[in-house]
Short mmCIF file of C-alpha atoms in Angstrom, two decimals:
data_model
loop_
_atom_site.label_atom_id
_atom_site.label_comp_id
_atom_site.label_asym_id
_atom_site.label_seq_id
_atom_site.Cartn_x
_atom_site.Cartn_y
_atom_site.Cartn_z
CA UNK O 1 0.13 0.04 -0.07
CA UNK O 2 2.56 2.63 -1.17
CA UNK O 3 4.95 1.46 1.35
CA UNK O 4 3.00 3.05 4.23
CA UNK O 5 3.42 -0.07 6.30
CA UNK O 6 -0.37 -0.86 6.66
CA UNK O 7 -3.30 -1.85 4.56
CA UNK O 8 -6.54 -0.09 5.18
CA UNK O 9 -9.96 -1.81 5.12
CA UNK O 10 -10.75 -0.83 1.57
CA UNK O 11 -7.93 -3.56 0.30
CA UNK O 12 -8.50 -7.18 0.70
CA UNK O 13 -6.96 -10.27 -1.03
CA UNK O 14 -9.66 -10.40 -3.77
CA UNK O 15 -9.83 -6.56 -3.86
CA UNK O 16 -6.11 -5.37 -3.72
CA UNK O 17 -6.53 -2.15 -5.43
CA UNK O 18 -8.85 -0.80 -2.90
CA UNK O 19 -11.93 -0.06 -5.13
CA UNK O 20 -15.06 0.70 -3.47
CA UNK O 21 -18.57 0.66 -4.72
CA UNK O 22 -20.80 3.34 -3.08
CA UNK O 23 -20.22 3.31 0.66
CA UNK O 24 -19.45 -0.15 1.00
CA UNK O 25 -16.32 -1.50 3.19
CA UNK O 26 -14.57 -3.93 1.12
CA UNK O 27 -12.94 -5.80 4.00
CA UNK O 28 -16.51 -6.07 5.90
CA UNK O 29 -17.94 -7.25 2.74
CA UNK O 30 -15.46 -10.03 2.21
CA UNK O 31 -15.31 -11.41 5.84
CA UNK O 32 -18.12 -12.66 8.10
CA UNK O 33 -18.48 -12.49 10.86
CA UNK O 34 -16.51 -9.16 10.72
CA UNK O 35 -14.35 -8.30 13.94
CA UNK O 36 -15.44 -4.70 14.17
CA UNK O 37 -18.92 -2.95 14.48
CA UNK O 38 -20.70 -2.09 11.50
CA UNK O 39 -22.10 1.24 12.72
CA UNK O 40 -20.19 3.54 15.05
CA UNK O 41 -22.54 6.43 15.98
CA UNK O 42 -21.23 9.41 17.87
CA UNK O 43 -24.41 10.14 19.40
CA UNK O 44 -27.68 8.27 18.91
CA UNK O 45 -30.06 9.74 16.23
CA UNK O 46 -33.62 9.28 17.53
CA UNK O 47 -35.08 10.53 14.22
CA UNK O 48 -33.57 8.11 11.82
CA UNK O 49 -32.52 5.25 13.93
CA UNK O 50 -29.99 3.94 11.55
CA UNK O 51 -29.09 0.56 12.50
CA UNK O 52 -26.02 -1.55 11.80
CA UNK O 53 -26.17 -4.51 9.38
CA UNK O 54 -28.34 -7.00 11.13
CA UNK O 55 -27.52 -10.69 10.48
CA UNK O 56 -30.60 -12.55 9.31
CA UNK O 57 -29.25 -15.87 8.21
CA UNK O 58 -25.99 -17.91 7.58
CA UNK O 59 -26.40 -20.71 5.20
CA UNK O 60 -23.62 -23.12 4.96
CA UNK O 61 -22.33 -26.53 3.99
CA UNK O 62 -20.49 -26.70 7.27
CA UNK O 63 -22.79 -26.28 10.15
CA UNK O 64 -20.15 -27.08 12.73
CA UNK O 65 -19.17 -23.46 12.44
CA UNK O 66 -22.66 -22.26 13.69
CA UNK O 67 -21.61 -22.04 17.29
CA UNK O 68 -18.86 -19.61 16.26
CA UNK O 69 -21.05 -17.75 13.77
CA UNK O 70 -23.63 -17.19 16.41
CA UNK O 71 -21.23 -16.01 19.12
CA UNK O 72 -19.57 -13.56 16.67
CA UNK O 73 -22.57 -12.18 15.12
CA UNK O 74 -23.02 -8.49 15.93
CA UNK O 75 -26.80 -8.86 16.44
CA UNK O 76 -26.46 -9.62 20.28
CA UNK O 77 -22.72 -9.52 20.87
CA UNK O 78 -20.62 -6.28 21.40
CA UNK O 79 -17.73 -5.40 19.04
CA UNK O 80 -14.73 -3.36 19.83
CA UNK O 81 -13.30 -0.32 17.95
CA UNK O 82 -10.30 1.68 18.70
CA UNK O 83 -11.43 5.40 19.38
CA UNK O 84 -8.78 8.16 19.36
CA UNK O 85 -9.45 11.63 20.06
CA UNK O 86 -6.62 13.37 18.13
CA UNK O 87 -6.75 15.24 14.85
CA UNK O 88 -9.44 14.59 12.18
CA UNK O 89 -9.55 10.75 12.63
CA UNK O 90 -12.11 9.25 15.22
CA UNK O 91 -11.04 5.79 14.85
CA UNK O 92 -7.72 4.17 14.81
CA UNK O 93 -6.48 1.41 12.62
CA UNK O 94 -6.09 -1.12 15.47
CA UNK O 95 -8.28 -4.06 15.49
CA UNK O 96 -7.58 -5.44 18.96
CA UNK O 97 -7.11 -3.88 22.43
CA UNK O 98 -3.30 -4.20 22.76
CA UNK O 99 -2.78 -2.49 19.39
CA UNK O 100 -5.26 0.33 20.28
CA UNK O 101 -3.03 1.03 23.37
CA UNK O 102 -0.12 1.43 21.00
CA UNK O 103 -2.17 4.18 19.27
CA UNK O 104 -2.86 5.88 22.49
CA UNK O 105 -6.67 5.14 21.91
CA UNK O 106 -9.48 3.82 23.88
CA UNK O 107 -10.98 0.40 23.16
CA UNK O 108 -14.69 0.98 23.07
CA UNK O 109 -17.41 -1.96 22.74
CA UNK O 110 -20.35 -0.91 20.67
CA UNK O 111 -23.73 -2.62 20.74
CA UNK O 112 -25.95 -3.47 17.85
CA UNK O 113 -29.59 -2.65 17.86
CA UNK O 114 -32.88 -3.28 15.75
CA UNK O 115 -34.43 -0.16 17.35
CA UNK O 116 -34.19 2.21 20.39
CA UNK O 117 -37.80 2.52 22.22
CA UNK O 118 -37.47 6.33 23.43
CA UNK O 119 -40.96 6.21 25.17
CA UNK O 120 -39.61 3.44 27.47
CA UNK O 121 -37.27 5.82 29.26
CA UNK O 122 -36.86 4.00 32.62
CA UNK O 123 -35.38 0.61 33.41
CA UNK O 124 -38.80 -0.58 34.73
CA UNK O 125 -40.58 0.28 31.61
CA UNK O 126 -38.03 -1.43 29.57
CA UNK O 127 -37.97 -4.57 31.57
CA UNK O 128 -41.85 -4.64 31.05
CA UNK O 129 -41.25 -4.74 27.37
CA UNK O 130 -38.67 -7.39 27.66
CA UNK O 131 -40.90 -9.65 29.60
CA UNK O 132 -43.89 -9.21 27.15
CA UNK O 133 -41.78 -9.82 24.04
CA UNK O 134 -42.06 -13.33 22.54
CA UNK O 135 -40.36 -12.56 19.19
CA UNK O 136 -36.86 -13.77 20.03
CA UNK O 137 -35.56 -10.02 20.18
CA UNK O 138 -33.30 -9.24 23.09
CA UNK O 139 -34.55 -6.12 25.02
CA UNK O 140 -32.24 -4.50 27.51
CA UNK O 141 -31.75 -1.36 29.46
CA UNK O 142 -28.17 -0.45 28.44
CA UNK O 143 -25.82 1.87 26.91
CA UNK O 144 -24.86 1.76 23.24
CA UNK O 145 -21.09 2.27 23.76
CA UNK O 146 -18.86 1.22 26.70
CA UNK O 147 -17.35 4.85 27.09
CA UNK O 148 -20.78 6.06 27.76
CA UNK O 149 -22.07 3.88 30.68
CA UNK O 150 -24.49 6.45 32.06
CA UNK O 151 -26.16 7.07 28.65
CA UNK O 152 -28.76 4.21 28.72
CA UNK O 153 -31.64 3.42 26.41
CA UNK O 154 -34.16 0.76 25.96
CA UNK O 155 -32.47 -1.29 23.51
CA UNK O 156 -34.02 -3.83 21.20
CA UNK O 157 -31.52 -6.29 19.61
CA UNK O 158 -32.30 -8.43 16.78
CA UNK O 159 -32.75 -12.25 17.29
CA UNK O 160 -29.85 -14.54 17.10
CA UNK O 161 -28.70 -15.20 13.52
CA UNK O 162 -30.33 -18.37 11.96
CA UNK O 163 -27.49 -20.75 11.02
CA UNK O 164 -28.36 -23.78 9.15
CA UNK O 165 -27.47 -25.80 6.14
CA UNK O 166 -27.65 -24.26 2.79
CA UNK O 167 -29.92 -25.91 0.10
CA UNK O 168 -27.83 -28.38 -1.95
CA UNK O 169 -26.87 -27.28 -5.53
CA UNK O 170 -24.21 -28.01 -8.07
CA UNK O 171 -21.10 -26.05 -7.16
CA UNK O 172 -21.35 -22.37 -8.39
CA UNK O 173 -24.76 -23.16 -9.77
CA UNK O 174 -27.28 -20.45 -9.48
CA UNK O 175 -30.55 -22.71 -10.00
CA UNK O 176 -32.92 -25.08 -8.82
CA UNK O 177 -32.44 -27.47 -5.82
CA UNK O 178 -33.82 -30.59 -4.67
CA UNK O 179 -33.94 -29.32 -1.09
CA UNK O 180 -36.42 -26.76 -2.27
CA UNK O 181 -38.51 -29.27 -4.15
CA UNK O 182 -37.17 -28.66 -7.46
CA UNK O 183 -37.43 -24.76 -7.13
CA UNK O 184 -34.77 -22.31 -7.07
CA UNK O 185 -32.77 -22.31 -3.98
CA UNK O 186 -34.29 -20.14 -1.22
CA UNK O 187 -34.44 -19.27 2.30
CA UNK O 188 -38.01 -18.55 4.07
CA UNK O 189 -37.15 -15.63 6.22
CA UNK O 190 -39.41 -14.13 9.01
CA UNK O 191 -38.89 -10.35 9.27
CA UNK O 192 -37.80 -8.92 12.77
CA UNK O 193 -40.46 -7.81 15.09
CA UNK O 194 -40.17 -4.04 15.85
CA UNK O 195 -41.98 -3.15 19.07
CA UNK O 196 -42.58 0.69 18.28
CA UNK O 197 -44.79 -0.46 15.43
CA UNK O 198 -43.36 2.36 13.36
CA UNK O 199 -42.58 2.15 9.44
CA UNK O 200 -39.07 1.04 8.74
CA UNK O 201 -37.11 1.65 5.51
CA UNK O 202 -34.62 -1.34 5.01
CA UNK O 203 -31.87 -2.47 2.69
CA UNK O 204 -31.43 -6.41 2.20
CA UNK O 205 -28.09 -7.51 1.02
CA UNK O 206 -27.08 -10.90 0.03
CA UNK O 207 -23.61 -12.42 0.08
CA UNK O 208 -22.45 -15.59 -1.64
CA UNK O 209 -18.94 -17.15 -0.89
CA UNK O 210 -17.38 -19.97 -2.51
CA UNK O 211 -14.15 -21.23 -0.65
CA UNK O 212 -11.65 -23.94 -1.39
CA UNK O 213 -10.56 -26.72 0.87
CA UNK O 214 -6.88 -26.70 -0.59
CA UNK O 215 -6.09 -24.73 2.52
CA UNK O 216 -7.68 -24.12 6.03
CA UNK O 217 -9.95 -20.90 5.20
CA UNK O 218 -10.25 -20.19 8.90
CA UNK O 219 -6.59 -20.40 9.97
CA UNK O 220 -4.78 -19.01 6.98
CA UNK O 221 -3.92 -15.37 7.16
CA UNK O 222 -1.67 -13.04 5.59
CA UNK O 223 1.14 -14.57 7.94
CA UNK O 224 1.01 -17.47 5.33
CA UNK O 225 2.03 -15.23 2.46
CA UNK O 226 5.15 -16.70 0.93
CA UNK O 227 8.44 -15.35 2.03
CA UNK O 228 11.28 -17.82 1.16
CA UNK O 229 13.78 -15.79 3.26
CA UNK O 230 11.70 -16.70 6.36
CA UNK O 231 11.07 -20.12 5.29
CA UNK O 232 7.41 -19.53 4.68
CA UNK O 233 5.82 -21.45 1.71
CA UNK O 234 2.29 -20.20 0.74
CA UNK O 235 -0.36 -23.13 0.41
CA UNK O 236 -1.40 -21.63 -2.79
CA UNK O 237 0.34 -19.60 -5.59
CA UNK O 238 -0.67 -17.86 -8.77
CA UNK O 239 -1.13 -20.39 -11.66
CA UNK O 240 1.52 -22.96 -10.29
CA UNK O 241 3.36 -25.47 -12.34
CA UNK O 242 2.82 -28.91 -10.74
CA UNK O 243 4.62 -32.19 -11.10
CA UNK O 244 2.62 -34.98 -12.14
CA UNK O 245 5.30 -37.56 -12.04
CA UNK O 246 6.46 -40.20 -14.36
CA UNK O 247 9.37 -37.90 -15.91
CA UNK O 248 6.42 -35.87 -17.36
CA UNK O 249 6.66 -32.10 -18.03
CA UNK O 250 5.08 -29.95 -15.33
CA UNK O 251 1.41 -28.59 -16.11
CA UNK O 252 0.24 -25.29 -15.23
CA UNK O 253 -2.89 -25.01 -13.03
CA UNK O 254 -5.40 -22.04 -13.63
CA UNK O 255 -5.28 -20.46 -10.14
CA UNK O 256 -5.88 -16.92 -9.41
CA UNK O 257 -5.11 -16.21 -5.79
CA UNK O 258 -7.25 -13.24 -5.53
CA UNK O 259 -10.45 -15.39 -6.48
CA UNK O 260 -9.41 -18.53 -4.52
CA UNK O 261 -12.21 -18.14 -2.00
CA UNK O 262 -14.46 -15.31 -3.36
CA UNK O 263 -17.43 -13.41 -1.76
CA UNK O 264 -20.02 -11.87 -4.13
CA UNK O 265 -22.48 -9.21 -2.91
CA UNK O 266 -25.77 -7.96 -3.95
CA UNK O 267 -27.42 -4.96 -1.81
CA UNK O 268 -29.90 -3.55 -4.18
CA UNK O 269 -33.02 -4.59 -2.49
CA UNK O 270 -34.65 -1.60 -0.80
CA UNK O 271 -38.16 -2.03 0.87
CA UNK O 272 -40.38 -0.70 3.61
CA UNK O 273 -41.86 -2.47 6.49
CA UNK O 274 -45.22 -1.20 7.58
CA UNK O 275 -47.01 -1.57 10.82
CA UNK O 276 -49.62 -4.39 11.22
CA UNK O 277 -53.28 -3.21 11.49
CA UNK O 278 -55.46 -4.49 14.22
CA UNK O 279 -56.86 -7.33 11.99
CA UNK O 280 -53.48 -8.44 11.27
CA UNK O 281 -52.33 -8.92 14.88
CA UNK O 282 -51.13 -12.54 15.61
CA UNK O 283 -51.44 -13.72 11.96
CA UNK O 284 -48.92 -15.16 9.68
CA UNK O 285 -48.61 -12.96 6.52
CA UNK O 286 -47.28 -14.49 3.36
CA UNK O 287 -45.66 -12.38 0.73
CA UNK O 288 -46.57 -13.38 -2.63
CA UNK O 289 -44.79 -11.11 -5.41
CA UNK O 290 -42.97 -11.36 -8.70
CA UNK O 291 -39.15 -12.15 -9.28
CA UNK O 292 -36.92 -11.91 -12.36
CA UNK O 293 -36.63 -9.29 -14.97
CA UNK O 294 -37.37 -8.44 -18.67
CA UNK O 295 -35.54 -10.48 -21.18
CA UNK O 296 -35.06 -13.94 -22.55
CA UNK O 297 -33.22 -16.74 -20.64
CA UNK O 298 -29.60 -15.56 -21.76
CA UNK O 299 -30.68 -11.82 -21.38
CA UNK O 300 -31.51 -12.25 -17.79
CA UNK O 301 -28.75 -14.48 -16.84
CA UNK O 302 -27.60 -14.79 -14.03
CA UNK O 303 -31.17 -13.78 -12.73
CA UNK O 304 -34.38 -15.24 -14.28
CA UNK O 305 -37.32 -14.30 -16.19
CA UNK O 306 -40.63 -13.07 -14.63
CA UNK O 307 -42.06 -15.61 -12.31
CA UNK O 308 -44.25 -15.42 -9.21
CA UNK O 309 -42.57 -16.24 -5.95
CA UNK O 310 -43.56 -18.59 -4.31
CA UNK O 311 -45.22 -19.89 -7.42
CA UNK O 312 -46.63 -22.95 -5.49
CA UNK O 313 -47.76 -22.38 -2.09
CA UNK O 314 -49.97 -24.02 0.59
CA UNK O 315 -51.22 -21.91 3.26
CA UNK O 316 -53.82 -21.94 6.04
CA UNK O 317 -57.42 -20.25 6.12
CA UNK O 318 -56.04 -18.68 9.37
CA UNK O 319 -53.16 -17.07 7.54
CA UNK O 320 -53.10 -13.80 5.37
CA UNK O 321 -51.42 -13.35 2.00
CA UNK O 322 -50.10 -10.01 0.60
CA UNK O 323 -49.97 -10.10 -3.16
CA UNK O 324 -47.89 -7.36 -4.48
CA UNK O 325 -45.16 -6.69 -7.00
CA UNK O 326 -42.67 -3.94 -8.00
CA UNK O 327 -41.30 -3.00 -11.37
CA UNK O 328 -39.54 -0.35 -13.52
CA UNK O 329 -40.03 1.74 -16.60
CA UNK O 330 -36.43 2.40 -17.20
CA UNK O 331 -35.09 -1.27 -17.75
CA UNK O 332 -31.85 -1.01 -19.39
CA UNK O 333 -29.95 -4.00 -20.71
CA UNK O 334 -28.03 -2.34 -23.39
CA UNK O 335 -24.07 -2.92 -24.03
CA UNK O 336 -22.39 -3.97 -22.12
CA UNK O 337 -24.85 -6.75 -20.98
CA UNK O 338 -22.70 -8.09 -18.28
CA UNK O 339 -22.99 -11.84 -17.77
CA UNK O 340 -25.79 -12.27 -20.03
CA UNK O 341 -26.48 -10.93 -23.55
CA UNK O 342 -27.78 -7.44 -24.17
CA UNK O 343 -31.47 -6.97 -25.16
CA UNK O 344 -35.00 -7.06 -23.37
CA UNK O 345 -37.13 -9.59 -25.15
CA UNK O 346 -40.60 -9.32 -23.86
CA UNK O 347 -44.08 -7.98 -24.29
CA UNK O 348 -45.48 -4.46 -24.34
CA UNK O 349 -43.36 -1.37 -24.42
CA UNK O 350 -39.59 -2.14 -24.35
CA UNK O 351 -37.79 -1.17 -21.24
CA UNK O 352 -40.80 -1.67 -19.10
CA UNK O 353 -42.05 -4.40 -16.41
CA UNK O 354 -45.59 -5.23 -15.94
CA UNK O 355 -47.32 -7.82 -13.82
CA UNK O 356 -50.87 -8.71 -13.17
CA UNK O 357 -52.79 -11.52 -11.47
CA UNK O 358 -55.69 -13.40 -13.03
CA UNK O 359 -57.31 -16.70 -11.95
CA UNK O 360 -57.18 -19.52 -14.44
CA UNK O 361 -59.66 -22.64 -14.28
CA UNK O 362 -56.83 -25.19 -14.47
CA UNK O 363 -53.21 -25.39 -13.66
CA UNK O 364 -52.16 -26.38 -17.05
CA UNK O 365 -54.15 -23.87 -18.91
CA UNK O 366 -52.95 -20.63 -20.24
CA UNK O 367 -56.26 -18.52 -20.53
CA UNK O 368 -57.59 -16.55 -17.55
CA UNK O 369 -61.14 -17.43 -16.48
CA UNK O 370 -63.92 -14.74 -16.75
CA UNK O 371 -64.61 -13.18 -13.49
CA UNK O 372 -68.20 -14.79 -13.31
CA UNK O 373 -66.52 -18.19 -13.52
CA UNK O 374 -63.82 -17.55 -10.82
CA UNK O 375 -63.77 -18.97 -7.14
CA UNK O 376 -60.93 -17.16 -5.53
CA UNK O 377 -62.44 -13.57 -5.26
CA UNK O 378 -65.77 -14.86 -3.69
CA UNK O 379 -63.63 -16.23 -0.91
CA UNK O 380 -61.29 -13.50 0.15
CA UNK O 381 -61.84 -10.08 1.83
CA UNK O 382 -58.95 -7.18 1.82
CA UNK O 383 -57.68 -6.49 5.21
CA UNK O 384 -55.95 -3.36 3.97
CA UNK O 385 -59.14 -2.12 2.40
CA UNK O 386 -62.12 -3.79 4.14
CA UNK O 387 -64.84 -2.27 2.24
CA UNK O 388 -63.49 -3.46 -1.17
CA UNK O 389 -65.78 -5.81 -2.76
CA UNK O 390 -64.68 -8.96 -4.67
CA UNK O 391 -64.99 -7.21 -8.06
CA UNK O 392 -63.01 -4.27 -6.79
CA UNK O 393 -60.17 -6.55 -5.64
CA UNK O 394 -60.15 -8.62 -8.90
CA UNK O 395 -60.17 -5.39 -10.85
CA UNK O 396 -57.16 -3.96 -9.09
CA UNK O 397 -55.12 -7.18 -9.59
CA UNK O 398 -56.02 -7.55 -13.20
CA UNK O 399 -55.10 -4.03 -13.92
CA UNK O 400 -51.98 -3.94 -11.86
CA UNK O 401 -53.65 -1.15 -9.99
CA UNK O 402 -54.52 0.92 -13.14
CA UNK O 403 -58.09 0.84 -11.71
CA UNK O 404 -58.60 1.15 -7.98
CA UNK O 405 -61.92 -0.66 -8.27
CA UNK O 406 -65.29 -1.01 -9.97
CA UNK O 407 -66.71 2.30 -8.93
CA UNK O 408 -66.50 4.75 -5.90
CA UNK O 409 -68.04 3.82 -2.62
CA UNK O 410 -67.34 4.10 0.95
CA UNK O 411 -63.50 4.28 1.25
CA UNK O 412 -62.88 2.92 -2.15
CA UNK O 413 -61.50 5.14 -4.89
CA UNK O 414 -62.19 8.20 -2.87
CA UNK O 415 -59.44 10.47 -4.40
CA UNK O 416 -60.23 12.40 -7.41
CA UNK O 417 -57.05 10.88 -9.01
CA UNK O 418 -58.37 7.28 -8.47
CA UNK O 419 -59.49 5.72 -11.74
CA UNK O 420 -62.53 3.41 -11.67
CA UNK O 421 -63.25 0.47 -14.08
CA UNK O 422 -67.01 1.60 -14.54
CA UNK O 423 -67.21 3.52 -17.82
CA UNK O 424 -63.48 3.57 -18.64
CA UNK O 425 -61.90 1.42 -21.31
CA UNK O 426 -58.49 3.24 -21.45
CA UNK O 427 -56.36 0.47 -19.95
CA UNK O 428 -53.86 -0.71 -22.56
CA UNK O 429 -54.26 -4.50 -23.39
CA UNK O 430 -50.56 -4.92 -22.61
CA UNK O 431 -50.68 -2.94 -19.36
CA UNK O 432 -48.38 -0.39 -21.06
CA UNK O 433 -50.10 2.53 -19.21
CA UNK O 434 -50.65 0.67 -16.06
CA UNK O 435 -48.41 1.12 -12.96
CA UNK O 436 -45.09 -0.82 -12.95
CA UNK O 437 -45.43 -1.46 -9.12
CA UNK O 438 -48.78 -2.40 -7.18
CA UNK O 439 -49.21 -2.54 -3.48
CA UNK O 440 -52.22 -4.98 -3.96
CA UNK O 441 -54.16 -6.03 -1.06
CA UNK O 442 -53.38 -7.91 2.25
CA UNK O 443 -56.11 -10.75 1.95
CA UNK O 444 -57.87 -13.02 4.46
CA UNK O 445 -59.81 -16.11 3.46
CA UNK O 446 -63.50 -17.11 4.22
CA UNK O 447 -63.17 -20.63 3.03
CA UNK O 448 -60.80 -23.03 1.62
CA UNK O 449 -59.78 -22.70 -2.08
CA UNK O 450 -57.46 -23.63 -4.89
CA UNK O 451 -56.53 -20.95 -7.35
CA UNK O 452 -54.22 -21.31 -10.32
CA UNK O 453 -53.18 -17.89 -11.53
CA UNK O 454 -51.31 -16.34 -14.37
CA UNK O 455 -49.91 -12.86 -15.73
CA UNK O 456 -51.64 -12.03 -19.03
CA UNK O 457 -48.65 -9.99 -20.35
CA UNK O 458 -45.73 -12.35 -19.69
CA UNK O 459 -46.91 -15.66 -19.99
CA UNK O 460 -46.10 -16.19 -23.63
CA UNK O 461 -46.14 -19.87 -23.75
CA UNK O 462 -42.24 -20.22 -24.37
CA UNK O 463 -39.70 -20.67 -21.79
CA UNK O 464 -41.23 -17.72 -20.18
CA UNK O 465 -44.06 -18.95 -17.99
CA UNK O 466 -45.49 -16.64 -15.31
CA UNK O 467 -48.00 -18.71 -13.60
CA UNK O 468 -48.48 -20.26 -10.19
CA UNK O 469 -50.87 -22.12 -7.85
CA UNK O 470 -52.08 -21.39 -4.37
CA UNK O 471 -53.69 -23.92 -2.04
CA UNK O 472 -55.79 -22.45 0.80
CA UNK O 473 -56.57 -25.40 3.36
CA UNK O 474 -57.28 -26.02 6.97
CA UNK O 475 -54.67 -25.10 9.64
CA UNK O 476 -54.28 -29.10 10.06
CA UNK O 477 -53.68 -29.61 6.36
CA UNK O 478 -51.34 -26.74 6.04
CA UNK O 479 -49.14 -28.04 9.04
CA UNK O 480 -49.22 -31.56 7.40
CA UNK O 481 -47.88 -30.02 4.07
CA UNK O 482 -45.16 -28.06 5.82
CA UNK O 483 -44.00 -31.37 7.61
CA UNK O 484 -43.72 -33.01 4.06
CA UNK O 485 -41.69 -30.21 2.88
CA UNK O 486 -39.19 -30.68 5.65
CA UNK O 487 -38.52 -34.19 4.89
#
C-alpha cells in the first residue's frame, strides 16, 4: 500500500486495488463475521434510528461452525473499535485492544440494535417490554457504547442469527435445488419484530461465498504469504506449475489467488416494513410477489425471467397473504450486458416491467377465467381495504392498479385521481399505461380454495411462464404440508 506499512480496510485479497462501490467497506463485505462493529455513531439519532447491518441468516455446507457464527454475530454481541481523540481521525487502525493502546486510543465496545424505544425511558418500563416480548428479540436497559455507561436506552437487539445448512446445489450453480422441491434455492425468512410499530425503511443485502479446501480457510491469514527468506511457503500460488510424476513435463494450473475463495455481494433490495393493522395482529402474513426481470433466458442471466414467488404455496385459512409486486419503466440491458446478452425480449413497451394476477380454471391452462367463473375472489376479503368488494379486488389485480376498483363507494376510490373501472376503457391491453409496481391487498380467507393464476402479459407460452398455484387449506392440512416439505 504505497510502502505506508499498513493496508486499510478498502484493500482485501480479492480486492487488492482498494476499489469501492458506493459506501461499502470491502473488508467488511469479504469477511464474516466481521471483527468490528458495522455502525459507530457518535450520538444516537432518534429521528432516523439508522441501524448496523443486522444478521438474518448464515447458510453453509459446514454447520459445525454455527456456534462460532452465532457467538460472533453483531446482533447480540458487542464489538470493539479503537477510538482516538486526536486530529481529524475518530477511529484508529487497530483491530484489537493491545494495538489500540499502542495508538494511545480507547478500546470501546459498541452494541448493535434493531431499534431504540425512546418512550420506554426507565429501566422498569424497558423490563416490562422485555418480559412481554415473544419474538426472539433481546430487550435490555443498556448503553450503546462502553465509554458512555450513563447514557442508557431501552435497546431492542435483533434475534440470534439463523445458522443452518444451505440448500444443496451443484457448485457455483445459480439454479434449482432438490432441497427446495425442485424450485430455485431459497430461504424462507421471518422479518424482525419492531415493538415500536413504526414504519421502517430497509436494505437487504445478499452475500455469496465460495471457498476452497486446498487450505484451511479459517486459519490461513496474511502470515501464510510466501516469504522464502523466512522459510514460509504459501499454501497456494498464482498459476502454479505442478509435477505429475513419471518424468513428465510440469503442467500449469489455472489458479488466481485473488479469487481462490471469493465473496459476491448484492445489496440492491430496498423495501419498507409497515406496521400491522389490528386485524393482522397475531397472523402469519405470506408475501406473494414477482421475481425476475425483462428479457429471455440468456438476457436475464444470472437472474431469471418473470415468475411469481412462491409460485406454488400451501397456506392456512387462518393466515393472510399479501399479493404485491414491483417493476420499472427504465429497464436498461444495453451493451455491455454483463454476464448475459444485451436486449430485453418481452411483451409491451420495451424497457418496462408489468405484472398482473388473474385466476385460471386449471393449472395446465394458459387462459384466464372470466370473473363470473372464478372462485377465488368470492372467498377473500381485503384486510388493507375492508370495504372493497370481490370485484374491486379482482379489478385492481387484473389491471395492476390502473383501476382502484369497480366504482366509487365507501373508502374505495375516494381520491379524485383514482381511476374506476366503470365506464372507462383506457387500460392498454398489454398494461403499457398501468403502474409498474402495485401495492395490492393483504387478503384473508373465508373458506378453503385452490387458485391457479397467471400474468396475461408475460406468460407467452415459451420458456417464459409466469404462472402459479395457491392452495388455501385448513390449519391442520397446512401443518401436514409443511412437515412433508421438511422431509
